[in-house]
mmCIF file of C-alpha atoms in Angstrom:
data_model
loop_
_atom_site.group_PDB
_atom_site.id
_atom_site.type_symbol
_atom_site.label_atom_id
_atom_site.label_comp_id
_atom_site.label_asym_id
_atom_site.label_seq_id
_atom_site.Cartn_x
_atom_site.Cartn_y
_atom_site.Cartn_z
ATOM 1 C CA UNK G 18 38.351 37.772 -154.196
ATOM 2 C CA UNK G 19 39.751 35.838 -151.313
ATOM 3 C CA UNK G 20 40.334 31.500 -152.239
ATOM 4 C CA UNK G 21 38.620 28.785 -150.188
ATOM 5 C CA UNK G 22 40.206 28.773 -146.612
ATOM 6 C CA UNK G 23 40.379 25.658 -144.720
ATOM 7 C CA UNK G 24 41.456 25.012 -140.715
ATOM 8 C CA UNK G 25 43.179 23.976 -139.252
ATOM 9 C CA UNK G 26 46.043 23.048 -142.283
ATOM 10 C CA UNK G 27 47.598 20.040 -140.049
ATOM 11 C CA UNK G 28 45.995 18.081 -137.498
ATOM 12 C CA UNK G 29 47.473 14.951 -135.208
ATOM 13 C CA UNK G 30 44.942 12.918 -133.274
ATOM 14 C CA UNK G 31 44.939 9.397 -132.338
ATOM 15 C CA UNK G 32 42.734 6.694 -133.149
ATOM 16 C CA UNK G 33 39.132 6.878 -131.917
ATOM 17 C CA UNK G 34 39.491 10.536 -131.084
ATOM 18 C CA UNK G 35 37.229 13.050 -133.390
ATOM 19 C CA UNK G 36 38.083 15.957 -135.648
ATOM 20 C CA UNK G 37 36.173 18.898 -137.180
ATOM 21 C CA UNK G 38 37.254 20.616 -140.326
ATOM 22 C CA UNK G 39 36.253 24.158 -141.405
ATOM 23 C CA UNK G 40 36.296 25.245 -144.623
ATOM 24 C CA UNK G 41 35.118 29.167 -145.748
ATOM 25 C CA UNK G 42 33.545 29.333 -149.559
ATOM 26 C CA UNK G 43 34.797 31.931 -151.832
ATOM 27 C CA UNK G 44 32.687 34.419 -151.491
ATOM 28 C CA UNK G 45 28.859 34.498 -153.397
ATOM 29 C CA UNK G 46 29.786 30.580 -153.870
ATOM 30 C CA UNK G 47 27.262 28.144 -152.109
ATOM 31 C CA UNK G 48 28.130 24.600 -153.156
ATOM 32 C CA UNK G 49 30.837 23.584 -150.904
ATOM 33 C CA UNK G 50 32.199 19.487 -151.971
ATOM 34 C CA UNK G 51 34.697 17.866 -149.579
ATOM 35 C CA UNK G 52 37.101 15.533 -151.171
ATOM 36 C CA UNK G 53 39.565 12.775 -149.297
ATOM 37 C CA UNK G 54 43.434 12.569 -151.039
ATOM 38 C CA UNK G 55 45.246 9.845 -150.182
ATOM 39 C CA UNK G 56 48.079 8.202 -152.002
ATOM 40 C CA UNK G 57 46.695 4.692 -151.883
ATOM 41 C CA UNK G 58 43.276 5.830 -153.799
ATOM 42 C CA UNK G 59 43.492 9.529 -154.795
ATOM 43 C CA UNK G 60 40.857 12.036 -154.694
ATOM 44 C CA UNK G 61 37.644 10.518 -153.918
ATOM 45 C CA UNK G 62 34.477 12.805 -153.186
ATOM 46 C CA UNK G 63 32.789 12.521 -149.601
ATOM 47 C CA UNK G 64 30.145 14.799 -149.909
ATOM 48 C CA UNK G 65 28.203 18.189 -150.771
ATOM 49 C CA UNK G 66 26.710 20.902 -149.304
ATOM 50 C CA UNK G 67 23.972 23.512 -151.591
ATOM 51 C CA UNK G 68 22.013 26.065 -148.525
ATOM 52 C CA UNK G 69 23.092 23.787 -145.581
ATOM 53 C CA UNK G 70 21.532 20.973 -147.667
ATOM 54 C CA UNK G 71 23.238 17.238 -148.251
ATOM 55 C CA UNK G 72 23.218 16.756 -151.857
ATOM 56 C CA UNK G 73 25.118 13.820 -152.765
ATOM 57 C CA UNK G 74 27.175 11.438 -150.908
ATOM 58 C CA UNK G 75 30.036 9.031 -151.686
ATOM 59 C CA UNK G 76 30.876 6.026 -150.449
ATOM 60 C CA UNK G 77 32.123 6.787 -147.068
ATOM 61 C CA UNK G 78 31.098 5.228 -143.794
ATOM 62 C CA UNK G 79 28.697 7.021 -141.981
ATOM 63 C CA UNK G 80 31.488 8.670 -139.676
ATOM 64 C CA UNK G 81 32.216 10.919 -141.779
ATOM 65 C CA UNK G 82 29.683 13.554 -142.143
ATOM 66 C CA UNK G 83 29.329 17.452 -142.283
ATOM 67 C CA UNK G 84 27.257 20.107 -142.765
ATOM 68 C CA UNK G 85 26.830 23.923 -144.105
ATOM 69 C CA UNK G 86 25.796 26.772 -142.028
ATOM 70 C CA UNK G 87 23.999 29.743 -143.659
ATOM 71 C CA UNK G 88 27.080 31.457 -144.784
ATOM 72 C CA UNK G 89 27.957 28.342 -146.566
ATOM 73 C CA UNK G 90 30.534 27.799 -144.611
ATOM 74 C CA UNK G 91 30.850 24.161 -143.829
ATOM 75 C CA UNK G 92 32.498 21.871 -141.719
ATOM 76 C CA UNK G 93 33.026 18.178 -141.915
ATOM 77 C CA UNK G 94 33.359 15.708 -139.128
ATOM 78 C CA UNK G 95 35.345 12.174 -138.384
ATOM 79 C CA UNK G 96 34.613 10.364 -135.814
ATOM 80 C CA UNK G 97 35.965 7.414 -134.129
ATOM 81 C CA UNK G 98 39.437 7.906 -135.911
ATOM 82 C CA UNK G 99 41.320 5.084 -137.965
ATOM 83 C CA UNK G 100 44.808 5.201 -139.000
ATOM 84 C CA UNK G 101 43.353 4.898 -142.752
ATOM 85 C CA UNK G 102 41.743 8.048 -142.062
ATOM 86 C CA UNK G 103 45.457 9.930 -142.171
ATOM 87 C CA UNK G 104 45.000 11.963 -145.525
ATOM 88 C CA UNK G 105 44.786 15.274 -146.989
ATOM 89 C CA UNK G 106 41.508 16.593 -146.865
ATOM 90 C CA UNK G 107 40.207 19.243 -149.318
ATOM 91 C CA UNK G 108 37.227 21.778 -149.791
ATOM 92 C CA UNK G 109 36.022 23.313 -152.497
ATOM 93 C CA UNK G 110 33.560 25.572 -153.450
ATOM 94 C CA UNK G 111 31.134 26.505 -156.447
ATOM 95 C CA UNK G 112 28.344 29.023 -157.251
ATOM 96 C CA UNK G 113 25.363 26.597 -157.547
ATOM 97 C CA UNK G 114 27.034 23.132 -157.801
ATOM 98 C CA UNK G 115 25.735 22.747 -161.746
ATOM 99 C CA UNK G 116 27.686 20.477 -164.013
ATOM 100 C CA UNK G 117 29.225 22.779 -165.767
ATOM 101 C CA UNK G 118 30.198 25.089 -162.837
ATOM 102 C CA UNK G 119 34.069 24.963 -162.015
ATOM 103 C CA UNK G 120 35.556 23.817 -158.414
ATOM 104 C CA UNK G 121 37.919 26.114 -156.800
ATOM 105 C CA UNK G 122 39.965 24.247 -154.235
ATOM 106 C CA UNK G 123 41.621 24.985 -150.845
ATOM 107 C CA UNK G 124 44.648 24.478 -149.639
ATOM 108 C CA UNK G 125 43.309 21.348 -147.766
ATOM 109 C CA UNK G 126 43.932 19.913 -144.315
ATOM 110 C CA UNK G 127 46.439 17.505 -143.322
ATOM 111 C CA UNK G 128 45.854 14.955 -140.841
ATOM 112 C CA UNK G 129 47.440 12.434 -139.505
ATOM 113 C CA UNK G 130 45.614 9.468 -136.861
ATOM 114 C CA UNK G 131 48.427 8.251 -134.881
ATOM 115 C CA UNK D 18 41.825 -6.509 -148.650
ATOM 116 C CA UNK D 19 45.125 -4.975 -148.772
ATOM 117 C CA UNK D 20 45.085 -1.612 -150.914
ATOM 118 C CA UNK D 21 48.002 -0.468 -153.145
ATOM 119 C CA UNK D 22 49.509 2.497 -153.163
ATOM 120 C CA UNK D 23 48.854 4.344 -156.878
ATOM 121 C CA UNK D 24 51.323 4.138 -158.808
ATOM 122 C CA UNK D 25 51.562 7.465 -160.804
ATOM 123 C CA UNK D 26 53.015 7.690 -164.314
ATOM 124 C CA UNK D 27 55.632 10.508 -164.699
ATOM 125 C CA UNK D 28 56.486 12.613 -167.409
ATOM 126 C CA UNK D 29 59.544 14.061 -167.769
ATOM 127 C CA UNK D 30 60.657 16.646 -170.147
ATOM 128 C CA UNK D 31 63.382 19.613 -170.600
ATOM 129 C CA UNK D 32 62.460 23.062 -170.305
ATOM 130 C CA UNK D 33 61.357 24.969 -173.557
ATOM 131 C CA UNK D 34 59.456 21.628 -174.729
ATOM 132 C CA UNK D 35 55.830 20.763 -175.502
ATOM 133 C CA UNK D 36 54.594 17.838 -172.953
ATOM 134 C CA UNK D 37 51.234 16.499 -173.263
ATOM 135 C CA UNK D 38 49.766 14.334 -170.476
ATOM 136 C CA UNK D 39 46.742 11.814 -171.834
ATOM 137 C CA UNK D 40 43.766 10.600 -169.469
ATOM 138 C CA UNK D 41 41.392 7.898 -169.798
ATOM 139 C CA UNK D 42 37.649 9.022 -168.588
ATOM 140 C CA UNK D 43 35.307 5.565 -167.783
ATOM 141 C CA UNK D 44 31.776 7.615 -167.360
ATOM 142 C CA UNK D 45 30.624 8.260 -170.972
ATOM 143 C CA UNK D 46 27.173 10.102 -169.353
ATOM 144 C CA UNK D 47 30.133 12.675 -168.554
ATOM 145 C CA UNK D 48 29.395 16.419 -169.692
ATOM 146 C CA UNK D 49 31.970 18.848 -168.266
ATOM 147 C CA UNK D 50 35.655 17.638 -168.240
ATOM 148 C CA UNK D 51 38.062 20.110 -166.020
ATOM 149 C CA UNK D 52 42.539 19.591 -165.632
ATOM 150 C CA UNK D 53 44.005 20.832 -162.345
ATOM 151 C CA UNK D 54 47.194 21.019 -160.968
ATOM 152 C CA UNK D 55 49.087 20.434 -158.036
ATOM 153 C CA UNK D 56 51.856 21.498 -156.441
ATOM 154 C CA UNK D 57 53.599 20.047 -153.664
ATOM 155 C CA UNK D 58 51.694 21.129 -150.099
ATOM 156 C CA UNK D 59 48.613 22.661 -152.295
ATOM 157 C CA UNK D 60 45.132 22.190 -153.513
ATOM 158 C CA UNK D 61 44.279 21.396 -156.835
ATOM 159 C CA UNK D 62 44.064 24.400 -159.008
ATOM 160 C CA UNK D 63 42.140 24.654 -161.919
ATOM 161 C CA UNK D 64 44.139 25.104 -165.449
ATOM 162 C CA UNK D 65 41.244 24.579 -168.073
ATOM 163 C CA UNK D 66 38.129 22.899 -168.781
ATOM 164 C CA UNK D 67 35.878 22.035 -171.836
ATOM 165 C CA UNK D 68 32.460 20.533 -172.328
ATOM 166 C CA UNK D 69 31.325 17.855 -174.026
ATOM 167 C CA UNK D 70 29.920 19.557 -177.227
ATOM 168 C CA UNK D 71 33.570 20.798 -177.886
ATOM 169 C CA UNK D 72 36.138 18.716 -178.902
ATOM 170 C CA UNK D 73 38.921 21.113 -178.306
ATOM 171 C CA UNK D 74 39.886 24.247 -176.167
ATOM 172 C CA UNK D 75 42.751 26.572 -175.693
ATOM 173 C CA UNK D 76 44.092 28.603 -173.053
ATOM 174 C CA UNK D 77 47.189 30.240 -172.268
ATOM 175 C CA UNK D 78 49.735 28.114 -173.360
ATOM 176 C CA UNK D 79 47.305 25.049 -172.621
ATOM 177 C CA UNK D 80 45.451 23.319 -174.451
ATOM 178 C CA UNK D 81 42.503 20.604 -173.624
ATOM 179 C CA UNK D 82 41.668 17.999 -175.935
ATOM 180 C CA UNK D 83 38.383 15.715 -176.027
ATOM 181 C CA UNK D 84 37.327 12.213 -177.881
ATOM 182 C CA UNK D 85 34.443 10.882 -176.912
ATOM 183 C CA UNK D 86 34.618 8.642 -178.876
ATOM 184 C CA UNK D 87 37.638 6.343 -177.353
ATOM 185 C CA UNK D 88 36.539 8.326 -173.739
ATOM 186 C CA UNK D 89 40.025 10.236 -174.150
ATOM 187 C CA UNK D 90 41.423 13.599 -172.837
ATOM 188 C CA UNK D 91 44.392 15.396 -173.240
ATOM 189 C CA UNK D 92 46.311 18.359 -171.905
ATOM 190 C CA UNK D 93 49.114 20.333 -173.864
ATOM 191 C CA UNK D 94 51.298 22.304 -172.583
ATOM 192 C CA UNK D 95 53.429 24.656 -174.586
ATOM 193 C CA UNK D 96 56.376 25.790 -174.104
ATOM 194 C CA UNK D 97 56.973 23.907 -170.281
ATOM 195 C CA UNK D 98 58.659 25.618 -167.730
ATOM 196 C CA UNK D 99 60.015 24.237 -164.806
ATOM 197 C CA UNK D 100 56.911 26.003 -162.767
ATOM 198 C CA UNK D 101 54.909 23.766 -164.348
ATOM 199 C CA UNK D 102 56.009 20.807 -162.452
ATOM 200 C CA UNK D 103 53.692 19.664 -160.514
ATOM 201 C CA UNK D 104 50.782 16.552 -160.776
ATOM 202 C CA UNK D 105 48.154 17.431 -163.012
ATOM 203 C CA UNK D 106 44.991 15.430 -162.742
ATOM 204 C CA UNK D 107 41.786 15.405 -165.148
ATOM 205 C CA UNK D 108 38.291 15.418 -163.456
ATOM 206 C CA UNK D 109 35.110 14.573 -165.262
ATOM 207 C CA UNK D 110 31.844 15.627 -163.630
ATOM 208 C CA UNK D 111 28.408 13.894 -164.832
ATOM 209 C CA UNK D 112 25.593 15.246 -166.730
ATOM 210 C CA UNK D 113 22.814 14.141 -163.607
ATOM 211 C CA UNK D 114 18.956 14.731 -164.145
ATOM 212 C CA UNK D 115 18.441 19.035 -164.555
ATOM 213 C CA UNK D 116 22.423 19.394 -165.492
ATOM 214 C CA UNK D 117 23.253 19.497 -161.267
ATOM 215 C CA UNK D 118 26.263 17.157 -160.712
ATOM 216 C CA UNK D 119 25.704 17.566 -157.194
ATOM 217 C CA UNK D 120 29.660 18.467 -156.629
ATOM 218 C CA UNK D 121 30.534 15.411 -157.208
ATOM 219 C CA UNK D 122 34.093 15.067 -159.773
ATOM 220 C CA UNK D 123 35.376 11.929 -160.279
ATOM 221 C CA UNK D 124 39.448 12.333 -160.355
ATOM 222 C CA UNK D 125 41.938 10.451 -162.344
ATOM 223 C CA UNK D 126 45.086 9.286 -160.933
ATOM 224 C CA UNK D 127 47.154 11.623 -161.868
ATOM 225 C CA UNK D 128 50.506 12.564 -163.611
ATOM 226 C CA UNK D 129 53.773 13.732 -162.232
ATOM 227 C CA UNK D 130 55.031 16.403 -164.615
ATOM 228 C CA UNK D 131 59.194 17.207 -164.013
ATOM 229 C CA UNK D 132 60.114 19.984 -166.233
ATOM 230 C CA UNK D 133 64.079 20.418 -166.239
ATOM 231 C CA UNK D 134 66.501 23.160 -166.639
#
């Protein structure tokens, strides 16, 4: 079975531009989470998608948001860029998002606000 | 205010040894407890979990290791290679209402494992 795919893998913009990320499930999964990695604070969780359905939410600002098609593919968006929004950003994907199911990871996205 | 950059602990260790990396969990409502790894340029990739009714689990040449009491996890490693450097961070995910965590994992900080020649 193919991993979680994310695209782009490295992104520049500069500040007050917008970005979408895309992120592909692995297949038969339809929780997708997105997760923010930066060195200052580590992995936090942003948010998660169940049948293109907002689940739970941390404790971003509302610019960052996202949302699941009906492939389960989903896509997150930041607008209004910050420099503190340069970080590693990273999918993954689960078949019903239950405690006790495990989260497979992508690769994650790299960008950088300039 | 200003934030700080994390500062993680290392662990270093020869090849051919046994290194075990500790984590401290805060969430004692916590039901499923997962380790990943990571590797330079990668995602996290999942080595082992275990749930809260165990207390201990093995894998291939891993092992997981739960108190609940003192809210403490371990990972063992057997045997470390020098493929097995990489940062290895513990998860926990929460036992919510109907057993759905709702995706959510709450990461610790991390540990830099350097496994030498």
């Amino acid at each position: 079975k193919a991993g979680v795919t994310q695209t782009p893998r490295y992104l520049i913009k500069t500040r007050g531009q917008q970005v979408t990320l895309s992120c592909s499930p692995i297949s038969g999964h339809r929780s997708v989470s997105w997760y923010q990695q930066t060195p200052g604070q580590g992995l936090q969780f942003l948010f998660e998608y169940f049948s293109e359905t907002q689940r739970n939410k941390g404790n971003f600002p509302g610019r960052f948001s996202g949302r699941q098609f009906s492939n389960s593919r989903s896509e997150m968006n930041v607008s209004t860029l910050e420099l503190g929004d340069s970080a590693l950003y990273l999918c993954a994907s689960m078949t019903r998002g239950r405690t006790r199911d495990t989260q497979y990871f992508g690769p994650g996205t790299r960008l950088t606000v300039l | 205010g200003e934030s700080v950059g994390l500062h993680l602990p290392t662990l270093s260790v020869q090849e051919g040894d046994n290194s075990i990396i500790n984590c401290a969990y805060s969430n004692s409502a916590s039901d499923y407890f997962i380790w990943y790894k990571q590797e330079s340029g990668k995602g996290p990739q999942f080595i082992i979990d275990i749930r809260s009714n165990m207390d201990k689990r093995q894998g291939q040449r891993v092992t997981v290791l739960l108190n609940k009491t003192v809210k403490h996890l371990s990972l063992q490693i057997a045997a470390t290679q020098p493929g097995d450097s990489a940062v290895y961070f513990c998860a926990e995910s929460p036992d919510n209402a109907g057993g759905t965590s709702y995706g959510k994992l709450t990461f610790g900080q991390g540990t830099i494992l350097t496994v030498h020649p």
